[in-house]
Amino acid sequence: VYPVAGLPEEVEMKWDMFSDRVDRIPSAATDEAGSLPYFLSEGDDVLRWKNFLTNPTVPGLVPVVDPPRRADLLAFGAALLALLSLAWLARRYGATLRTGPRPPARAIWMTVLSLVVLGLAVPAGLRGGRLSQEDTETIVAGLLLNVYKAFDYREEEVIYDALARTASGDLLTDIYLDTRRTLELANQGGARAKVKSVDVLDATHDPLAGDQGFRTRATWNVAGSVGHWGHIHQRVNQYEAELTVRVIDGAWRITDLEVLQEERLPSPSYPGSGTAVPPAGGM
């Protein structure tokens, strides 16, 4: 593998390891559009690839839903306080409005103020409430995909920095080491896995007590490919794991992950149902 700063316009590889017994070598030039098989021989020993891609996928992390803002949480509290104030006013002066004298001016002003606060706070406060099932699955899918997307880069420092936007604490180092070993397969030819999509099939939501975040038990499929010696194998693995997700520095981060089960699925029958997050730029 030879890292480059950007996608080249042309690549050439010369092969000179021929013998009396091996005079033809199968090869292929592969990009995201597919694979072009070719046979190399002593008289034709250069494999060429030209960049004909019109819209190539550029490595990058996918956006993840923003966590609730502190202002939204405060608005939710203000709305609750306004409701309690209206309930107290109704109980205190409700009977007076029907049978007695006019309520004092302060009660009228308190009612008006509570209604104004309620009208302004409810729309913002609702955004700071409990995450929906769809939100949870989308957050988990985006974070998991970004773990794999980080390894689309080549430089070690860039990979680690990209992972730091998804995971935190000791888990950051663990994910870096474990995923690096998984994706860079230790076999002849230096095959490398390429993750195309993460499809979250199910994710529970259990809010953290006294902290902004949640625990989830999630099931997801990872679809990708492994290129090796001129041909590509499609792979789909299914995982079940327990994750802890917290808000750190204003963004979601995975702080704990325990894989409970892993299973290889038949690629042709992979349905791709659930909350899927493809890489930026498409699959």
PDB file of C-alpha atoms in Angstrom:
ATOM      1  CA  VAL A   1       0.000   0.000   0.000  1.00  0.00           C
ATOM      2  CA  TYR A   2       1.348   3.409  -0.998  1.00  0.00           C
ATOM      3  CA  PRO A   3      -0.532   6.324   0.621  1.00  0.00           C
ATOM      4  CA  VAL A   4      -1.217   9.369  -1.544  1.00  0.00           C
ATOM      5  CA  ALA A   5      -2.514  12.822  -0.658  1.00  0.00           C
ATOM      6  CA  GLY A   6      -5.394  12.650  -3.148  1.00  0.00           C
ATOM      7  CA  LEU A   7      -6.931  10.510  -5.859  1.00  0.00           C
ATOM      8  CA  PRO A   8      -4.359  10.205  -8.698  1.00  0.00           C
ATOM      9  CA  GLU A   9      -5.147  10.542 -12.396  1.00  0.00           C
ATOM     10  CA  GLU A  10      -3.127   7.481 -13.390  1.00  0.00           C
ATOM     11  CA  VAL A  11      -1.341   4.597 -11.664  1.00  0.00           C
ATOM     12  CA  GLU A  12       1.110   2.094 -13.151  1.00  0.00           C
ATOM     13  CA  MET A  13       2.471  -1.106 -11.634  1.00  0.00           C
ATOM     14  CA  LYS A  14       5.262  -3.116 -13.239  1.00  0.00           C
ATOM     15  CA  TRP A  15       5.537  -6.847 -12.537  1.00  0.00           C
ATOM     16  CA  ASP A  16       8.836  -8.623 -13.225  1.00  0.00           C
ATOM     17  CA  MET A  17       8.497 -11.862 -11.246  1.00  0.00           C
ATOM     18  CA  PHE A  18       8.097 -14.296 -14.135  1.00  0.00           C
ATOM     19  CA  SER A  19       9.702 -17.705 -14.595  1.00  0.00           C
ATOM     20  CA  ASP A  20       9.700 -20.653 -16.987  1.00  0.00           C
ATOM     21  CA  ARG A  21       6.758 -22.123 -15.084  1.00  0.00           C
ATOM     22  CA  VAL A  22       4.841 -18.868 -14.528  1.00  0.00           C
ATOM     23  CA  ASP A  23       4.667 -16.704 -17.637  1.00  0.00           C
ATOM     24  CA  ARG A  24       1.221 -15.110 -17.068  1.00  0.00           C
ATOM     25  CA  ILE A  25      -0.080 -13.431 -13.935  1.00  0.00           C
ATOM     26  CA  PRO A  26      -3.784 -12.596 -13.390  1.00  0.00           C
ATOM     27  CA  SER A  27      -4.267  -9.050 -12.132  1.00  0.00           C
ATOM     28  CA  ALA A  28      -6.918  -6.362 -11.948  1.00  0.00           C
ATOM     29  CA  ALA A  29      -7.252  -2.612 -11.598  1.00  0.00           C
ATOM     30  CA  THR A  30     -10.018  -1.926  -9.094  1.00  0.00           C
ATOM     31  CA  ASP A  31     -11.819   1.238  -8.048  1.00  0.00           C
ATOM     32  CA  GLU A  32     -15.274   2.000  -6.693  1.00  0.00           C
ATOM     33  CA  ALA A  33     -16.778   1.570 -10.168  1.00  0.00           C
ATOM     34  CA  GLY A  34     -15.647  -2.060 -10.273  1.00  0.00           C
ATOM     35  CA  SER A  35     -12.761  -4.303 -11.247  1.00  0.00           C
ATOM     36  CA  LEU A  36     -11.008  -4.582 -14.638  1.00  0.00           C
ATOM     37  CA  PRO A  37      -9.240  -7.982 -14.951  1.00  0.00           C
ATOM     38  CA  TYR A  38      -5.989  -8.155 -16.890  1.00  0.00           C
ATOM     39  CA  PHE A  39      -3.237 -10.707 -17.550  1.00  0.00           C
ATOM     40  CA  LEU A  40       0.397  -9.646 -17.251  1.00  0.00           C
ATOM     41  CA  SER A  41       3.182 -11.346 -19.181  1.00  0.00           C
ATOM     42  CA  GLU A  42       6.874 -10.750 -19.880  1.00  0.00           C
ATOM     43  CA  GLY A  43       6.029  -8.805 -23.026  1.00  0.00           C
ATOM     44  CA  ASP A  44       3.195  -6.900 -21.361  1.00  0.00           C
ATOM     45  CA  ASP A  45       4.251  -6.445 -17.739  1.00  0.00           C
ATOM     46  CA  VAL A  46       2.662  -3.095 -16.798  1.00  0.00           C
ATOM     47  CA  LEU A  47      -0.803  -2.801 -15.245  1.00  0.00           C
ATOM     48  CA  ARG A  48      -2.313   0.653 -15.789  1.00  0.00           C
ATOM     49  CA  TRP A  49      -5.251   2.341 -14.086  1.00  0.00           C
ATOM     50  CA  LYS A  50      -6.704   5.652 -15.247  1.00  0.00           C
ATOM     51  CA  ASN A  51      -9.102   7.767 -13.274  1.00  0.00           C
ATOM     52  CA  PHE A  52     -12.375   7.890 -15.207  1.00  0.00           C
ATOM     53  CA  LEU A  53     -14.499   8.454 -12.076  1.00  0.00           C
ATOM     54  CA  THR A  54     -16.747  11.489 -12.471  1.00  0.00           C
ATOM     55  CA  ASN A  55     -17.779  11.768  -8.812  1.00  0.00           C
ATOM     56  CA  PRO A  56     -15.388   9.733  -6.657  1.00  0.00           C
ATOM     57  CA  THR A  57     -16.110   9.190  -2.989  1.00  0.00           C
ATOM     58  CA  VAL A  58     -13.834  11.274  -0.801  1.00  0.00           C
ATOM     59  CA  PRO A  59     -13.084   9.831   2.651  1.00  0.00           C
ATOM     60  CA  GLY A  60     -14.899  11.718   5.360  1.00  0.00           C
ATOM     61  CA  LEU A  61     -17.049  11.302   8.434  1.00  0.00           C
ATOM     62  CA  VAL A  62     -20.828  11.437   8.208  1.00  0.00           C
ATOM     63  CA  PRO A  63     -22.752  14.047  10.238  1.00  0.00           C
ATOM     64  CA  VAL A  64     -24.388  12.843  13.461  1.00  0.00           C
ATOM     65  CA  VAL A  65     -27.527  14.326  15.029  1.00  0.00           C
ATOM     66  CA  ASP A  66     -26.611  17.114  17.466  1.00  0.00           C
ATOM     67  CA  PRO A  67     -27.352  16.467  21.154  1.00  0.00           C
ATOM     68  CA  PRO A  68     -30.004  18.563  22.910  1.00  0.00           C
ATOM     69  CA  ARG A  69     -28.687  22.026  23.714  1.00  0.00           C
ATOM     70  CA  ARG A  70     -28.553  23.279  27.290  1.00  0.00           C
ATOM     71  CA  ALA A  71     -30.817  26.145  26.235  1.00  0.00           C
ATOM     72  CA  ASP A  72     -33.423  23.616  25.105  1.00  0.00           C
ATOM     73  CA  LEU A  73     -33.246  21.835  28.448  1.00  0.00           C
ATOM     74  CA  LEU A  74     -33.654  25.148  30.292  1.00  0.00           C
ATOM     75  CA  ALA A  75     -36.630  25.984  28.075  1.00  0.00           C
ATOM     76  CA  PHE A  76     -38.196  22.661  28.986  1.00  0.00           C
ATOM     77  CA  GLY A  77     -37.779  23.530  32.676  1.00  0.00           C
ATOM     78  CA  ALA A  78     -39.265  27.002  32.123  1.00  0.00           C
ATOM     79  CA  ALA A  79     -42.283  25.481  30.390  1.00  0.00           C
ATOM     80  CA  LEU A  80     -42.817  23.117  33.309  1.00  0.00           C
ATOM     81  CA  LEU A  81     -42.566  26.003  35.796  1.00  0.00           C
ATOM     82  CA  ALA A  82     -45.087  28.032  33.770  1.00  0.00           C
ATOM     83  CA  LEU A  83     -47.534  25.115  33.799  1.00  0.00           C
ATOM     84  CA  LEU A  84     -47.210  24.780  37.572  1.00  0.00           C
ATOM     85  CA  SER A  85     -47.813  28.527  37.954  1.00  0.00           C
ATOM     86  CA  LEU A  86     -50.961  28.354  35.824  1.00  0.00           C
ATOM     87  CA  ALA A  87     -52.207  25.379  37.828  1.00  0.00           C
ATOM     88  CA  TRP A  88     -51.662  27.269  41.103  1.00  0.00           C
ATOM     89  CA  LEU A  89     -53.403  30.400  39.751  1.00  0.00           C
ATOM     90  CA  ALA A  90     -56.364  28.358  38.546  1.00  0.00           C
ATOM     91  CA  ARG A  91     -56.723  26.692  41.923  1.00  0.00           C
ATOM     92  CA  ARG A  92     -56.250  29.940  43.858  1.00  0.00           C
ATOM     93  CA  TYR A  93     -58.483  32.251  41.815  1.00  0.00           C
ATOM     94  CA  GLY A  94     -60.663  29.938  39.742  1.00  0.00           C
ATOM     95  CA  ALA A  95     -63.632  30.112  42.063  1.00  0.00           C
ATOM     96  CA  THR A  96     -63.213  33.884  42.454  1.00  0.00           C
ATOM     97  CA  LEU A  97     -63.590  34.421  38.716  1.00  0.00           C
ATOM     98  CA  ARG A  98     -66.993  32.727  38.752  1.00  0.00           C
ATOM     99  CA  THR A  99     -68.546  34.094  41.933  1.00  0.00           C
ATOM    100  CA  GLY A 100     -66.395  36.733  43.532  1.00  0.00           C
ATOM    101  CA  PRO A 101     -64.615  40.011  42.790  1.00  0.00           C
ATOM    102  CA  ARG A 102     -62.009  40.500  40.112  1.00  0.00           C
ATOM    103  CA  PRO A 103     -58.623  38.841  40.910  1.00  0.00           C
ATOM    104  CA  PRO A 104     -55.786  41.149  41.920  1.00  0.00           C
ATOM    105  CA  ALA A 105     -53.646  42.690  39.189  1.00  0.00           C
ATOM    106  CA  ARG A 106     -50.622  40.623  40.160  1.00  0.00           C
ATOM    107  CA  ALA A 107     -52.579  37.421  39.532  1.00  0.00           C
ATOM    108  CA  ILE A 108     -53.552  38.669  36.064  1.00  0.00           C
ATOM    109  CA  TRP A 109     -49.960  39.607  35.268  1.00  0.00           C
ATOM    110  CA  MET A 110     -48.709  36.241  36.533  1.00  0.00           C
ATOM    111  CA  THR A 111     -51.204  34.487  34.264  1.00  0.00           C
ATOM    112  CA  VAL A 112     -50.184  36.521  31.207  1.00  0.00           C
ATOM    113  CA  LEU A 113     -46.479  36.015  31.939  1.00  0.00           C
ATOM    114  CA  SER A 114     -46.938  32.269  32.409  1.00  0.00           C
ATOM    115  CA  LEU A 115     -48.792  31.980  29.102  1.00  0.00           C
ATOM    116  CA  VAL A 116     -46.050  33.924  27.281  1.00  0.00           C
ATOM    117  CA  VAL A 117     -43.293  31.784  28.812  1.00  0.00           C
ATOM    118  CA  LEU A 118     -45.234  28.633  27.979  1.00  0.00           C
ATOM    119  CA  GLY A 119     -45.730  29.709  24.365  1.00  0.00           C
ATOM    120  CA  LEU A 120     -42.040  30.461  23.886  1.00  0.00           C
ATOM    121  CA  ALA A 121     -40.602  27.570  25.860  1.00  0.00           C
ATOM    122  CA  VAL A 122     -42.651  24.603  24.680  1.00  0.00           C
ATOM    123  CA  PRO A 123     -41.356  24.473  21.060  1.00  0.00           C
ATOM    124  CA  ALA A 124     -37.731  24.679  22.224  1.00  0.00           C
ATOM    125  CA  GLY A 125     -38.285  22.486  25.261  1.00  0.00           C
ATOM    126  CA  LEU A 126     -39.728  19.651  23.248  1.00  0.00           C
ATOM    127  CA  ARG A 127     -36.422  19.427  21.389  1.00  0.00           C
ATOM    128  CA  GLY A 128     -34.648  18.833  24.682  1.00  0.00           C
ATOM    129  CA  GLY A 129     -36.843  15.933  25.767  1.00  0.00           C
ATOM    130  CA  ARG A 130     -36.282  12.215  25.509  1.00  0.00           C
ATOM    131  CA  LEU A 131     -34.743  10.960  22.285  1.00  0.00           C
ATOM    132  CA  SER A 132     -37.068   9.027  20.020  1.00  0.00           C
ATOM    133  CA  GLN A 133     -36.353   5.488  18.843  1.00  0.00           C
ATOM    134  CA  GLU A 134     -35.514   6.850  15.402  1.00  0.00           C
ATOM    135  CA  ASP A 135     -33.108   9.434  16.879  1.00  0.00           C
ATOM    136  CA  THR A 136     -31.341   6.757  18.916  1.00  0.00           C
ATOM    137  CA  GLU A 137     -30.895   4.461  15.914  1.00  0.00           C
ATOM    138  CA  THR A 138     -29.669   7.337  13.735  1.00  0.00           C
ATOM    139  CA  ILE A 139     -27.117   8.467  16.338  1.00  0.00           C
ATOM    140  CA  VAL A 140     -25.815   4.935  16.881  1.00  0.00           C
ATOM    141  CA  ALA A 141     -25.635   4.269  13.118  1.00  0.00           C
ATOM    142  CA  GLY A 142     -23.697   7.476  12.464  1.00  0.00           C
ATOM    143  CA  LEU A 143     -21.216   6.886  15.283  1.00  0.00           C
ATOM    144  CA  LEU A 144     -20.575   3.278  14.290  1.00  0.00           C
ATOM    145  CA  LEU A 145     -20.102   4.157  10.621  1.00  0.00           C
ATOM    146  CA  ASN A 146     -17.642   6.893  11.540  1.00  0.00           C
ATOM    147  CA  VAL A 147     -15.558   4.355  13.457  1.00  0.00           C
ATOM    148  CA  TYR A 148     -15.075   2.423  10.216  1.00  0.00           C
ATOM    149  CA  LYS A 149     -14.838   5.567   8.069  1.00  0.00           C
ATOM    150  CA  ALA A 150     -11.889   6.765  10.120  1.00  0.00           C
ATOM    151  CA  PHE A 151      -9.855   3.916   8.622  1.00  0.00           C
ATOM    152  CA  ASP A 152     -10.453   5.189   5.086  1.00  0.00           C
ATOM    153  CA  TYR A 153      -7.577   7.528   5.889  1.00  0.00           C
ATOM    154  CA  ARG A 154      -3.976   6.308   5.759  1.00  0.00           C
ATOM    155  CA  GLU A 155      -1.967   8.487   8.126  1.00  0.00           C
ATOM    156  CA  GLU A 156      -1.998   7.200  11.709  1.00  0.00           C
ATOM    157  CA  GLU A 157      -2.481  10.652  13.238  1.00  0.00           C
ATOM    158  CA  VAL A 158      -5.434  11.455  10.968  1.00  0.00           C
ATOM    159  CA  ILE A 159      -7.063   8.091  11.746  1.00  0.00           C
ATOM    160  CA  TYR A 160      -6.750   8.659  15.478  1.00  0.00           C
ATOM    161  CA  ASP A 161      -8.071  12.228  15.252  1.00  0.00           C
ATOM    162  CA  ALA A 162     -11.082  11.026  13.249  1.00  0.00           C
ATOM    163  CA  LEU A 163     -11.800   8.335  15.839  1.00  0.00           C
ATOM    164  CA  ALA A 164     -11.550  10.942  18.601  1.00  0.00           C
ATOM    165  CA  ARG A 165     -14.643  12.607  17.128  1.00  0.00           C
ATOM    166  CA  THR A 166     -16.595   9.379  17.669  1.00  0.00           C
ATOM    167  CA  ALA A 167     -15.187   7.683  20.781  1.00  0.00           C
ATOM    168  CA  SER A 168     -13.650   8.866  24.035  1.00  0.00           C
ATOM    169  CA  GLY A 169     -11.589   7.632  26.959  1.00  0.00           C
ATOM    170  CA  ASP A 170      -9.959   4.215  27.063  1.00  0.00           C
ATOM    171  CA  LEU A 171     -12.419   3.024  24.430  1.00  0.00           C
ATOM    172  CA  LEU A 172     -10.793   5.336  21.879  1.00  0.00           C
ATOM    173  CA  THR A 173      -7.478   3.477  22.112  1.00  0.00           C
ATOM    174  CA  ASP A 174      -9.178   0.066  22.235  1.00  0.00           C
ATOM    175  CA  ILE A 175     -11.253   0.775  19.117  1.00  0.00           C
ATOM    176  CA  TYR A 176      -8.220   2.104  17.281  1.00  0.00           C
ATOM    177  CA  LEU A 177      -6.126  -0.987  17.946  1.00  0.00           C
ATOM    178  CA  ASP A 178      -8.895  -3.585  17.500  1.00  0.00           C
ATOM    179  CA  THR A 179     -10.408  -2.094  14.339  1.00  0.00           C
ATOM    180  CA  ARG A 180      -6.982  -1.570  12.802  1.00  0.00           C
ATOM    181  CA  ARG A 181      -6.179  -5.243  13.276  1.00  0.00           C
ATOM    182  CA  THR A 182      -9.555  -6.249  11.830  1.00  0.00           C
ATOM    183  CA  LEU A 183      -9.480  -4.061   8.718  1.00  0.00           C
ATOM    184  CA  GLU A 184      -5.849  -4.600   7.795  1.00  0.00           C
ATOM    185  CA  LEU A 185      -5.999  -8.342   7.226  1.00  0.00           C
ATOM    186  CA  ALA A 186      -2.749 -10.109   7.935  1.00  0.00           C
ATOM    187  CA  ASN A 187      -2.433 -12.249   4.811  1.00  0.00           C
ATOM    188  CA  GLN A 188      -0.331 -12.272   1.686  1.00  0.00           C
ATOM    189  CA  GLY A 189      -1.051  -9.315  -0.541  1.00  0.00           C
ATOM    190  CA  GLY A 190      -2.080  -6.982   2.292  1.00  0.00           C
ATOM    191  CA  ALA A 191      -5.827  -7.203   1.661  1.00  0.00           C
ATOM    192  CA  ARG A 192      -7.809  -4.327   3.136  1.00  0.00           C
ATOM    193  CA  ALA A 193     -11.473  -4.183   4.068  1.00  0.00           C
ATOM    194  CA  LYS A 194     -13.663  -1.298   2.885  1.00  0.00           C
ATOM    195  CA  VAL A 195     -16.863  -0.658   4.842  1.00  0.00           C
ATOM    196  CA  LYS A 196     -19.711   0.667   2.687  1.00  0.00           C
ATOM    197  CA  SER A 197     -22.621   1.020   5.102  1.00  0.00           C
ATOM    198  CA  VAL A 198     -23.823   0.440   8.652  1.00  0.00           C
ATOM    199  CA  ASP A 199     -27.442  -0.638   9.038  1.00  0.00           C
ATOM    200  CA  VAL A 200     -28.877  -0.427  12.576  1.00  0.00           C
ATOM    201  CA  LEU A 201     -31.719  -2.931  12.914  1.00  0.00           C
ATOM    202  CA  ASP A 202     -32.626  -2.160  16.523  1.00  0.00           C
ATOM    203  CA  ALA A 203     -31.385   0.037  19.372  1.00  0.00           C
ATOM    204  CA  THR A 204     -32.912   0.419  22.826  1.00  0.00           C
ATOM    205  CA  HIS A 205     -32.724   3.691  24.775  1.00  0.00           C
ATOM    206  CA  ASP A 206     -31.949   3.891  28.496  1.00  0.00           C
ATOM    207  CA  PRO A 207     -31.114   7.466  29.642  1.00  0.00           C
ATOM    208  CA  LEU A 208     -28.116   7.898  31.944  1.00  0.00           C
ATOM    209  CA  ALA A 209     -28.973   9.074  35.450  1.00  0.00           C
ATOM    210  CA  GLY A 210     -27.422  12.449  36.203  1.00  0.00           C
ATOM    211  CA  ASP A 211     -25.621  12.651  32.862  1.00  0.00           C
ATOM    212  CA  GLN A 212     -26.474  13.652  29.313  1.00  0.00           C
ATOM    213  CA  GLY A 213     -26.395  10.421  27.351  1.00  0.00           C
ATOM    214  CA  PHE A 214     -27.848   6.941  27.144  1.00  0.00           C
ATOM    215  CA  ARG A 215     -27.117   3.236  27.163  1.00  0.00           C
ATOM    216  CA  THR A 216     -28.306   1.098  24.304  1.00  0.00           C
ATOM    217  CA  ARG A 217     -28.380  -2.541  23.280  1.00  0.00           C
ATOM    218  CA  ALA A 218     -28.042  -2.416  19.507  1.00  0.00           C
ATOM    219  CA  THR A 219     -28.027  -4.834  16.590  1.00  0.00           C
ATOM    220  CA  TRP A 220     -26.459  -3.717  13.317  1.00  0.00           C
ATOM    221  CA  ASN A 221     -25.131  -5.018  10.008  1.00  0.00           C
ATOM    222  CA  VAL A 222     -21.852  -3.908   8.474  1.00  0.00           C
ATOM    223  CA  ALA A 223     -21.637  -4.259   4.677  1.00  0.00           C
ATOM    224  CA  GLY A 224     -18.312  -3.957   2.933  1.00  0.00           C
ATOM    225  CA  SER A 225     -15.783  -5.540   0.633  1.00  0.00           C
ATOM    226  CA  VAL A 226     -12.354  -7.123   0.843  1.00  0.00           C
ATOM    227  CA  GLY A 227      -9.999  -6.743  -2.122  1.00  0.00           C
ATOM    228  CA  HIS A 228      -7.252  -9.323  -2.547  1.00  0.00           C
ATOM    229  CA  TRP A 229      -5.084 -10.242  -5.524  1.00  0.00           C
ATOM    230  CA  GLY A 230      -7.304  -8.688  -8.161  1.00  0.00           C
ATOM    231  CA  HIS A 231     -10.716  -9.801  -6.946  1.00  0.00           C
ATOM    232  CA  ILE A 232     -13.238  -8.483  -4.435  1.00  0.00           C
ATOM    233  CA  HIS A 233     -15.267 -10.389  -1.850  1.00  0.00           C
ATOM    234  CA  GLN A 234     -18.466  -8.823  -0.521  1.00  0.00           C
ATOM    235  CA  ARG A 235     -18.945  -9.234   3.220  1.00  0.00           C
ATOM    236  CA  VAL A 236     -21.845  -8.612   5.606  1.00  0.00           C
ATOM    237  CA  ASN A 237     -21.364  -9.092   9.335  1.00  0.00           C
ATOM    238  CA  GLN A 238     -24.034  -8.701  12.013  1.00  0.00           C
ATOM    239  CA  TYR A 239     -23.189  -7.480  15.508  1.00  0.00           C
ATOM    240  CA  GLU A 240     -25.050  -7.206  18.777  1.00  0.00           C
ATOM    241  CA  ALA A 241     -23.501  -5.042  21.473  1.00  0.00           C
ATOM    242  CA  GLU A 242     -24.154  -2.828  24.469  1.00  0.00           C
ATOM    243  CA  LEU A 243     -22.972   0.764  24.084  1.00  0.00           C
ATOM    244  CA  THR A 244     -22.802   3.806  26.313  1.00  0.00           C
ATOM    245  CA  VAL A 245     -23.101   7.135  24.506  1.00  0.00           C
ATOM    246  CA  ARG A 246     -22.417  10.457  26.219  1.00  0.00           C
ATOM    247  CA  VAL A 247     -22.297  14.121  25.236  1.00  0.00           C
ATOM    248  CA  ILE A 248     -18.653  15.236  25.402  1.00  0.00           C
ATOM    249  CA  ASP A 249     -17.537  18.653  24.183  1.00  0.00           C
ATOM    250  CA  GLY A 250     -20.990  19.262  22.714  1.00  0.00           C
ATOM    251  CA  ALA A 251     -21.119  16.094  20.587  1.00  0.00           C
ATOM    252  CA  TRP A 252     -22.100  12.443  20.960  1.00  0.00           C
ATOM    253  CA  ARG A 253     -19.249  10.070  21.820  1.00  0.00           C
ATOM    254  CA  ILE A 254     -19.194   6.315  22.425  1.00  0.00           C
ATOM    255  CA  THR A 255     -17.573   5.816  25.849  1.00  0.00           C
ATOM    256  CA  ASP A 256     -18.149   2.095  26.344  1.00  0.00           C
ATOM    257  CA  LEU A 257     -18.810  -0.808  23.983  1.00  0.00           C
ATOM    258  CA  GLU A 258     -19.178  -4.533  24.674  1.00  0.00           C
ATOM    259  CA  VAL A 259     -19.764  -6.836  21.699  1.00  0.00           C
ATOM    260  CA  LEU A 260     -22.141  -9.639  22.686  1.00  0.00           C
ATOM    261  CA  GLN A 261     -22.425 -11.491  19.383  1.00  0.00           C
ATOM    262  CA  GLU A 262     -20.927 -11.466  15.878  1.00  0.00           C
ATOM    263  CA  GLU A 263     -22.222 -13.379  12.844  1.00  0.00           C
ATOM    264  CA  ARG A 264     -21.312 -13.560   9.152  1.00  0.00           C
ATOM    265  CA  LEU A 265     -24.381 -13.154   6.907  1.00  0.00           C
ATOM    266  CA  PRO A 266     -24.786 -14.381   3.319  1.00  0.00           C
ATOM    267  CA  SER A 267     -24.129 -11.293   1.176  1.00  0.00           C
ATOM    268  CA  PRO A 268     -26.654 -12.006  -1.645  1.00  0.00           C
ATOM    269  CA  SER A 269     -29.580 -12.253   0.783  1.00  0.00           C
ATOM    270  CA  TYR A 270     -28.687  -9.156   2.773  1.00  0.00           C
ATOM    271  CA  PRO A 271     -31.970  -7.164   2.979  1.00  0.00           C
ATOM    272  CA  GLY A 272     -30.563  -3.852   4.208  1.00  0.00           C
ATOM    273  CA  SER A 273     -33.593  -2.973   6.322  1.00  0.00           C
ATOM    274  CA  GLY A 274     -33.370  -0.654   9.269  1.00  0.00           C
ATOM    275  CA  THR A 275     -31.666   2.665   9.871  1.00  0.00           C
ATOM    276  CA  ALA A 276     -28.886   2.689   7.302  1.00  0.00           C
ATOM    277  CA  VAL A 277     -26.190   5.311   7.051  1.00  0.00           C
ATOM    278  CA  PRO A 278     -24.147   5.093   3.820  1.00  0.00           C
ATOM    279  CA  PRO A 279     -20.840   6.891   3.527  1.00  0.00           C
ATOM    280  CA  ALA A 280     -20.742  10.525   2.442  1.00  0.00           C
ATOM    281  CA  GLY A 281     -20.977  10.616  -1.331  1.00  0.00           C
ATOM    282  CA  GLY A 282     -22.976   7.399  -1.631  1.00  0.00           C
ATOM    283  CA  MET A 283     -22.152   3.717  -1.598  1.00  0.00           C
TER     284      MET A 283
END
